[in-house]
PDB file of C-alpha atoms in Angstrom:
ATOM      1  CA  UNK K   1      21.468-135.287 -50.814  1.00 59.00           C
ATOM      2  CA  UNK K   2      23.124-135.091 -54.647  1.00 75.00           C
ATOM      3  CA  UNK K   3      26.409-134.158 -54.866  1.00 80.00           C
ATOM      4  CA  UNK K   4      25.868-131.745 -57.731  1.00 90.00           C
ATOM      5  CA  UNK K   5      28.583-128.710 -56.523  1.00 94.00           C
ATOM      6  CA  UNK K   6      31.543-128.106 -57.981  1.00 96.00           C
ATOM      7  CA  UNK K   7      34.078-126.089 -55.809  1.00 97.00           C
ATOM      8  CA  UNK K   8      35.959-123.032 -57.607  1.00 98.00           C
ATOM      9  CA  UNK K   9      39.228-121.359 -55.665  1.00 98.00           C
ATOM     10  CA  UNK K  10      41.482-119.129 -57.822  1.00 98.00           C
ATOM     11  CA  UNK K  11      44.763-117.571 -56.424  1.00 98.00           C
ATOM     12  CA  UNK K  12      47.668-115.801 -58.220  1.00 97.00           C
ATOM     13  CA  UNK K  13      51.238-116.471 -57.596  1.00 97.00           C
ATOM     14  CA  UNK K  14      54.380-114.138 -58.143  1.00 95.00           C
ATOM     15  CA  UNK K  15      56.322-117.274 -59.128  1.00 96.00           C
ATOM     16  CA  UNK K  16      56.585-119.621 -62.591  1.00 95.00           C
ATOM     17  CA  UNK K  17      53.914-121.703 -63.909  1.00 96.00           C
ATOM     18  CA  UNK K  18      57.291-124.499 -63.768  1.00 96.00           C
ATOM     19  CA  UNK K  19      58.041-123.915 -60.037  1.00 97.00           C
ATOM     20  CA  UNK K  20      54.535-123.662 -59.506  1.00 97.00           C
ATOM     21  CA  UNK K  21      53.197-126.624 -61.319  1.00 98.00           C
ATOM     22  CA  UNK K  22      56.427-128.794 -59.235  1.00 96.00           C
ATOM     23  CA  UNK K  23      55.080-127.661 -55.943  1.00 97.00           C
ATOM     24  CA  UNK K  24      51.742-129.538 -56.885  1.00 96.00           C
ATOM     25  CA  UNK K  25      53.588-132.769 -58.484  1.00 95.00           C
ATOM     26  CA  UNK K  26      56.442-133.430 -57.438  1.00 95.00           C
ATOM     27  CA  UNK K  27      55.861-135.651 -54.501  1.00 93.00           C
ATOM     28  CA  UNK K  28      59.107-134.544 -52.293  1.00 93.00           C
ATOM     29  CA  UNK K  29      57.142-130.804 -52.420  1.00 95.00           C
ATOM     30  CA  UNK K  30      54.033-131.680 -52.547  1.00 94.00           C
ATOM     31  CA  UNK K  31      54.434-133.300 -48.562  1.00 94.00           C
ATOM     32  CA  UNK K  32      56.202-130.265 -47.749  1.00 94.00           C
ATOM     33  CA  UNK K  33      52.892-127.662 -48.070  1.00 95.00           C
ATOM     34  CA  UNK K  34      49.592-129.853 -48.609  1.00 94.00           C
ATOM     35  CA  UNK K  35      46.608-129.790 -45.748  1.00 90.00           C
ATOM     36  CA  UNK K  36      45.337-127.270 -43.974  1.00 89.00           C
ATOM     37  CA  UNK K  37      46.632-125.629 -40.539  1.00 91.00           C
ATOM     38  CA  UNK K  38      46.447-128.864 -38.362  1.00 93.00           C
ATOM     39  CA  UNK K  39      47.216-131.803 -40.775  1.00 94.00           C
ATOM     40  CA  UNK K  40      50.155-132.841 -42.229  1.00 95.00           C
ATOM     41  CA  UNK K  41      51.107-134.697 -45.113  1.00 95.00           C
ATOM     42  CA  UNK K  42      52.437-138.407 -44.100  1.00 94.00           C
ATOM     43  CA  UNK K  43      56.242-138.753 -45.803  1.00 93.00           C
ATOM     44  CA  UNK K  44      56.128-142.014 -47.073  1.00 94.00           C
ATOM     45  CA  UNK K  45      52.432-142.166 -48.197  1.00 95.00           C
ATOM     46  CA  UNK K  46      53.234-139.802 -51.134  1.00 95.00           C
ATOM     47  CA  UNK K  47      53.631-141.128 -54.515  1.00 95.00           C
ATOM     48  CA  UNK K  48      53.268-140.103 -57.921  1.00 93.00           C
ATOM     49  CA  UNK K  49      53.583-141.169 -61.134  1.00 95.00           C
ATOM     50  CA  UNK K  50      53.460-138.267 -63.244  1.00 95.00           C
ATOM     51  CA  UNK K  51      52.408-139.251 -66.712  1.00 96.00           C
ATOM     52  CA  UNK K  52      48.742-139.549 -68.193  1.00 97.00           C
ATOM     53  CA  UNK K  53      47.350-142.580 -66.519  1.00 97.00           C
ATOM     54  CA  UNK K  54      49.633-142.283 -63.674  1.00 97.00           C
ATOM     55  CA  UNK K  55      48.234-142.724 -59.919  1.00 97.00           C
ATOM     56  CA  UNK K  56      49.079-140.294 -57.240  1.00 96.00           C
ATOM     57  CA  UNK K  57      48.400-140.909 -53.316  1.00 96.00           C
ATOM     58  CA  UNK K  58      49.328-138.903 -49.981  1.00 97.00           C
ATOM     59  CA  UNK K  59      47.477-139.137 -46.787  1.00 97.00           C
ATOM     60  CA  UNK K  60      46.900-136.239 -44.370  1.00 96.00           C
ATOM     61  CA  UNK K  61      46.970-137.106 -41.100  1.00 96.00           C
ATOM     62  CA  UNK K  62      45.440-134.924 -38.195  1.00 95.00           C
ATOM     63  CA  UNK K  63      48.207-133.402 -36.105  1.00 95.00           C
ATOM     64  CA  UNK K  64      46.468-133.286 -32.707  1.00 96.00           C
ATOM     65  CA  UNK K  65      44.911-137.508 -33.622  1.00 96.00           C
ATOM     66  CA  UNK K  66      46.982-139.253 -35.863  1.00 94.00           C
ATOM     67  CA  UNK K  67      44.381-141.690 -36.014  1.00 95.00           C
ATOM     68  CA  UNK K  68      42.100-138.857 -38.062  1.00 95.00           C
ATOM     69  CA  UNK K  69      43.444-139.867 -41.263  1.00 97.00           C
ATOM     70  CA  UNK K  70      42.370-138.940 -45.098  1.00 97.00           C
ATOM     71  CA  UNK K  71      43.425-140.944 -47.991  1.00 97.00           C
ATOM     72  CA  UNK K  72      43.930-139.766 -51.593  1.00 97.00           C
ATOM     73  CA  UNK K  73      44.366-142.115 -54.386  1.00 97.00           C
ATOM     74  CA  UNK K  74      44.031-140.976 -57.882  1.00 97.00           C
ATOM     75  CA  UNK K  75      44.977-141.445 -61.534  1.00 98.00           C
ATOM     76  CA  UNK K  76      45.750-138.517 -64.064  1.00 98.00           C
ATOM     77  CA  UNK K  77      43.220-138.188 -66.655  1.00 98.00           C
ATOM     78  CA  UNK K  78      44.919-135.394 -68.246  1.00 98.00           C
ATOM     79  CA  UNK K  79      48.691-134.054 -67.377  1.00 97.00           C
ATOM     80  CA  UNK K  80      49.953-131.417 -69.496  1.00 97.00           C
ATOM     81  CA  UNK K  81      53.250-130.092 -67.683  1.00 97.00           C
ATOM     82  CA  UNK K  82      52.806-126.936 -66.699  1.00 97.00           C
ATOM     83  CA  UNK K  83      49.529-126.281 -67.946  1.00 97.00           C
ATOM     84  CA  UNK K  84      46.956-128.340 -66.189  1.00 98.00           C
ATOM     85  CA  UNK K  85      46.094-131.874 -64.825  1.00 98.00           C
ATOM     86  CA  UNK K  86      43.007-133.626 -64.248  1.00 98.00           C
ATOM     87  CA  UNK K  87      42.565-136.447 -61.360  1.00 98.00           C
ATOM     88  CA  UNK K  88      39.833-138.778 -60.913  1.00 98.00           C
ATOM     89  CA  UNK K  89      40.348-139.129 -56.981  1.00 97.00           C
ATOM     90  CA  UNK K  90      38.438-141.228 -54.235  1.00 97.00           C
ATOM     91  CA  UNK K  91      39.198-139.781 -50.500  1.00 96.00           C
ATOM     92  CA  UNK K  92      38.756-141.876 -47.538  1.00 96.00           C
ATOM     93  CA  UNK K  93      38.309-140.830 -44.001  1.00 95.00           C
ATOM     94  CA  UNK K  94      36.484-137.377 -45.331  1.00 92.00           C
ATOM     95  CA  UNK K  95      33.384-137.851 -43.537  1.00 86.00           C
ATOM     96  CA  UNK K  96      31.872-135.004 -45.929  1.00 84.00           C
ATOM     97  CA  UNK K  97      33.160-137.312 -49.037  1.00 91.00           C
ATOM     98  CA  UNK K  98      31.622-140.683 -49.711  1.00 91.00           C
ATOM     99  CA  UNK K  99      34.798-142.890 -50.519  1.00 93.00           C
ATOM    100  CA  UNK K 100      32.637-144.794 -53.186  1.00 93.00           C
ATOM    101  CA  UNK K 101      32.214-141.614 -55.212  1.00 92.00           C
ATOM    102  CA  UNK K 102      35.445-140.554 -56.924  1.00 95.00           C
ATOM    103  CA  UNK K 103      35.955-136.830 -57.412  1.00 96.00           C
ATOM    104  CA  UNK K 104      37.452-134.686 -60.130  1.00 98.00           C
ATOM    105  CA  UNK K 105      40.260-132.420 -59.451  1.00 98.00           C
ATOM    106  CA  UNK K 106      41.417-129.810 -61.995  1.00 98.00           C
ATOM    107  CA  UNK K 107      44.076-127.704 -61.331  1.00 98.00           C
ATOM    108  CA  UNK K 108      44.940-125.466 -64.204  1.00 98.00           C
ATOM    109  CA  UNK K 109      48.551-122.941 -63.983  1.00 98.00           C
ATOM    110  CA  UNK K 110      47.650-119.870 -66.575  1.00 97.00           C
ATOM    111  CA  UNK K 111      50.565-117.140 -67.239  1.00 96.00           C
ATOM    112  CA  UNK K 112      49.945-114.140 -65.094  1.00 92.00           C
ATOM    113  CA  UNK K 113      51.373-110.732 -64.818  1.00 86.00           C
ATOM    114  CA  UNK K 114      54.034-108.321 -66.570  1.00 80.00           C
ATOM    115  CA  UNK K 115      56.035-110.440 -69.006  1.00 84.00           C
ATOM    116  CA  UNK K 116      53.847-113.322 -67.760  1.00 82.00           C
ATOM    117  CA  UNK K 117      56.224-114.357 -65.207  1.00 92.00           C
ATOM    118  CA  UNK K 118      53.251-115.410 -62.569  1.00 96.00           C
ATOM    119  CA  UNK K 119      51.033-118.240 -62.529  1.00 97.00           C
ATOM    120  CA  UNK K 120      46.843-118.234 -61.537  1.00 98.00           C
ATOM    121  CA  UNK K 121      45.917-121.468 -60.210  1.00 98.00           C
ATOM    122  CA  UNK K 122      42.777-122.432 -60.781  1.00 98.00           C
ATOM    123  CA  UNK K 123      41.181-125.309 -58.919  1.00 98.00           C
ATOM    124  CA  UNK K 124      37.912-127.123 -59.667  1.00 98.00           C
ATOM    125  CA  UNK K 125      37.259-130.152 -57.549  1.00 97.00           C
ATOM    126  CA  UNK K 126      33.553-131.756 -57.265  1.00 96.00           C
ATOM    127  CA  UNK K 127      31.251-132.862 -57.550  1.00 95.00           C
ATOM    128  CA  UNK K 128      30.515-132.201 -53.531  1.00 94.00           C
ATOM    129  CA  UNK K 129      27.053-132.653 -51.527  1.00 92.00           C
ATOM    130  CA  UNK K 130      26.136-128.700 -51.289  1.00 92.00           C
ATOM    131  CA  UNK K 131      26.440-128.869 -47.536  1.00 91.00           C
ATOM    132  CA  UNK K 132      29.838-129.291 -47.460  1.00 92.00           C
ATOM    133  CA  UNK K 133      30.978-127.639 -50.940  1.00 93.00           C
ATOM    134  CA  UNK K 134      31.690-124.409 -48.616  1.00 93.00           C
ATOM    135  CA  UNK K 135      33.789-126.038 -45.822  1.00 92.00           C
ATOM    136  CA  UNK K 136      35.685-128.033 -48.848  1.00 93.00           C
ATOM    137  CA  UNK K 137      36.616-124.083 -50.779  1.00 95.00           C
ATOM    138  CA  UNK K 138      37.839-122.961 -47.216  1.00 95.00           C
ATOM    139  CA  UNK K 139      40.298-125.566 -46.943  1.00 94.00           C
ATOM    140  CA  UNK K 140      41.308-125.500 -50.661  1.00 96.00           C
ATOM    141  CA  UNK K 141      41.946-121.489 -49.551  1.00 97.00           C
ATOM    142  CA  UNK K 142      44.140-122.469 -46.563  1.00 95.00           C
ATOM    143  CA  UNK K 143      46.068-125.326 -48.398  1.00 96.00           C
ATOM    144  CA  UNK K 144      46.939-122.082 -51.171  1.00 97.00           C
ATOM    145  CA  UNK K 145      48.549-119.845 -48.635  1.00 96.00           C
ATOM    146  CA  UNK K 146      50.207-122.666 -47.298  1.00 96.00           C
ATOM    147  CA  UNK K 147      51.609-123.129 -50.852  1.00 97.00           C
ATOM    148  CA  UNK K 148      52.326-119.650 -51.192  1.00 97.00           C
ATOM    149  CA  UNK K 149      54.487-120.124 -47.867  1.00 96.00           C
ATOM    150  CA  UNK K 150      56.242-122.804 -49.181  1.00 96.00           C
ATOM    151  CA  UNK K 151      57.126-121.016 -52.529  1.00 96.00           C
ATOM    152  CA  UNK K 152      58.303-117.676 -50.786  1.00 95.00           C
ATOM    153  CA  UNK K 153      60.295-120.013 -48.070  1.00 93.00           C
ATOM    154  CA  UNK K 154      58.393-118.049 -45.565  1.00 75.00           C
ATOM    155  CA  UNK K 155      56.136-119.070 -42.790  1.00 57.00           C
ATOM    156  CA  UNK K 156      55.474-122.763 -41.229  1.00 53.00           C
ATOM    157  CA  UNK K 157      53.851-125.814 -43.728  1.00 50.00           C
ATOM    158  CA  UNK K 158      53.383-129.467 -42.826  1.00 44.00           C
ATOM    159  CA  UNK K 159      55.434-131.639 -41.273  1.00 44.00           C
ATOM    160  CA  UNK K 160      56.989-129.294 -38.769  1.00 45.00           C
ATOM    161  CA  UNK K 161      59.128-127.133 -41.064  1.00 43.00           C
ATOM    162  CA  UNK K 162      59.807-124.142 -41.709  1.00 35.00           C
ATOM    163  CA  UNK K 163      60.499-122.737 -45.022  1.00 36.00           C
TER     164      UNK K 163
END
């Protein structure tokens, strides 16, 4: 099949495009709320150089098989703090992903809301076989409202903390 899909997941948050855009870059918070119910990020697999042309990498590991493991390694195309950054990313381990394909990940933080003290979040990762673009959105979706956990110190996230 031709991975021709690209996956679309917007969500608004009552929080700064600054605190926002940290969450997503800053490695010591980024471990704290990324993968979905069930995975966790690994501490010391998370790295980040956070520049254009800098490589990022994190693996989520299965909580219930810690021998279920998915690898991220990417470089920034774009980074425009807070705005948006672009990765070109290969993921290992994703049996819906072949590892020799590298995706595209844009995540863009717009201004939201009265005095435009929110941010939108607007992810665009692909391009994904279209049997598994659906399953891939889902996750993006849980991986968000853990995020929004972690920003409103509410609620579990990864790792076995609470917020």
């Amino acid at each position: 099949m031709t991975a021709n899909v690209m996956v679309v997941v917007e969500r608004q948050f009552d929080f700064p495009r600054q605190e926002v855009f940290r969450a997503w870059t800053d490695p010591q918070q980024l471990k704290r709320w990324r993968g979905s119910p069930g995975w966790h990020v690994e501490d010391e697999t998370v790295g980040g150089d956070l520049k254009l042309g800098g490589r990022h990498t994190h693996v989520k590991i299965r909580d219930n098989d810690p021998t279920t493991r998915v690898v991220t390694d990417g470089v920034y195309s774009e980074y425009f703090e807070p705005d948006v950054f672009v990765s070109r990313e290969r993921i290992t381990g994703d049996p819906g992903i072949d590892p020799n394909v590298p995706l595209e990940l844009r995540v863009e933080f717009t201004k939201y809301g009265r005095e435009g003290k929110g941010t939108l979040v607007r992810i665009i990762q692909g391009p994904y076989d279209p049997d598994v673009a659906g399953w891939h959105g889902e996750g993006w979706e849980k991986e968000l409202t853990r995020l929004q956990n972690f920003l409103a110190g509410t609620g579990e996230y990864a790792n076995g903390g609470r917020a």
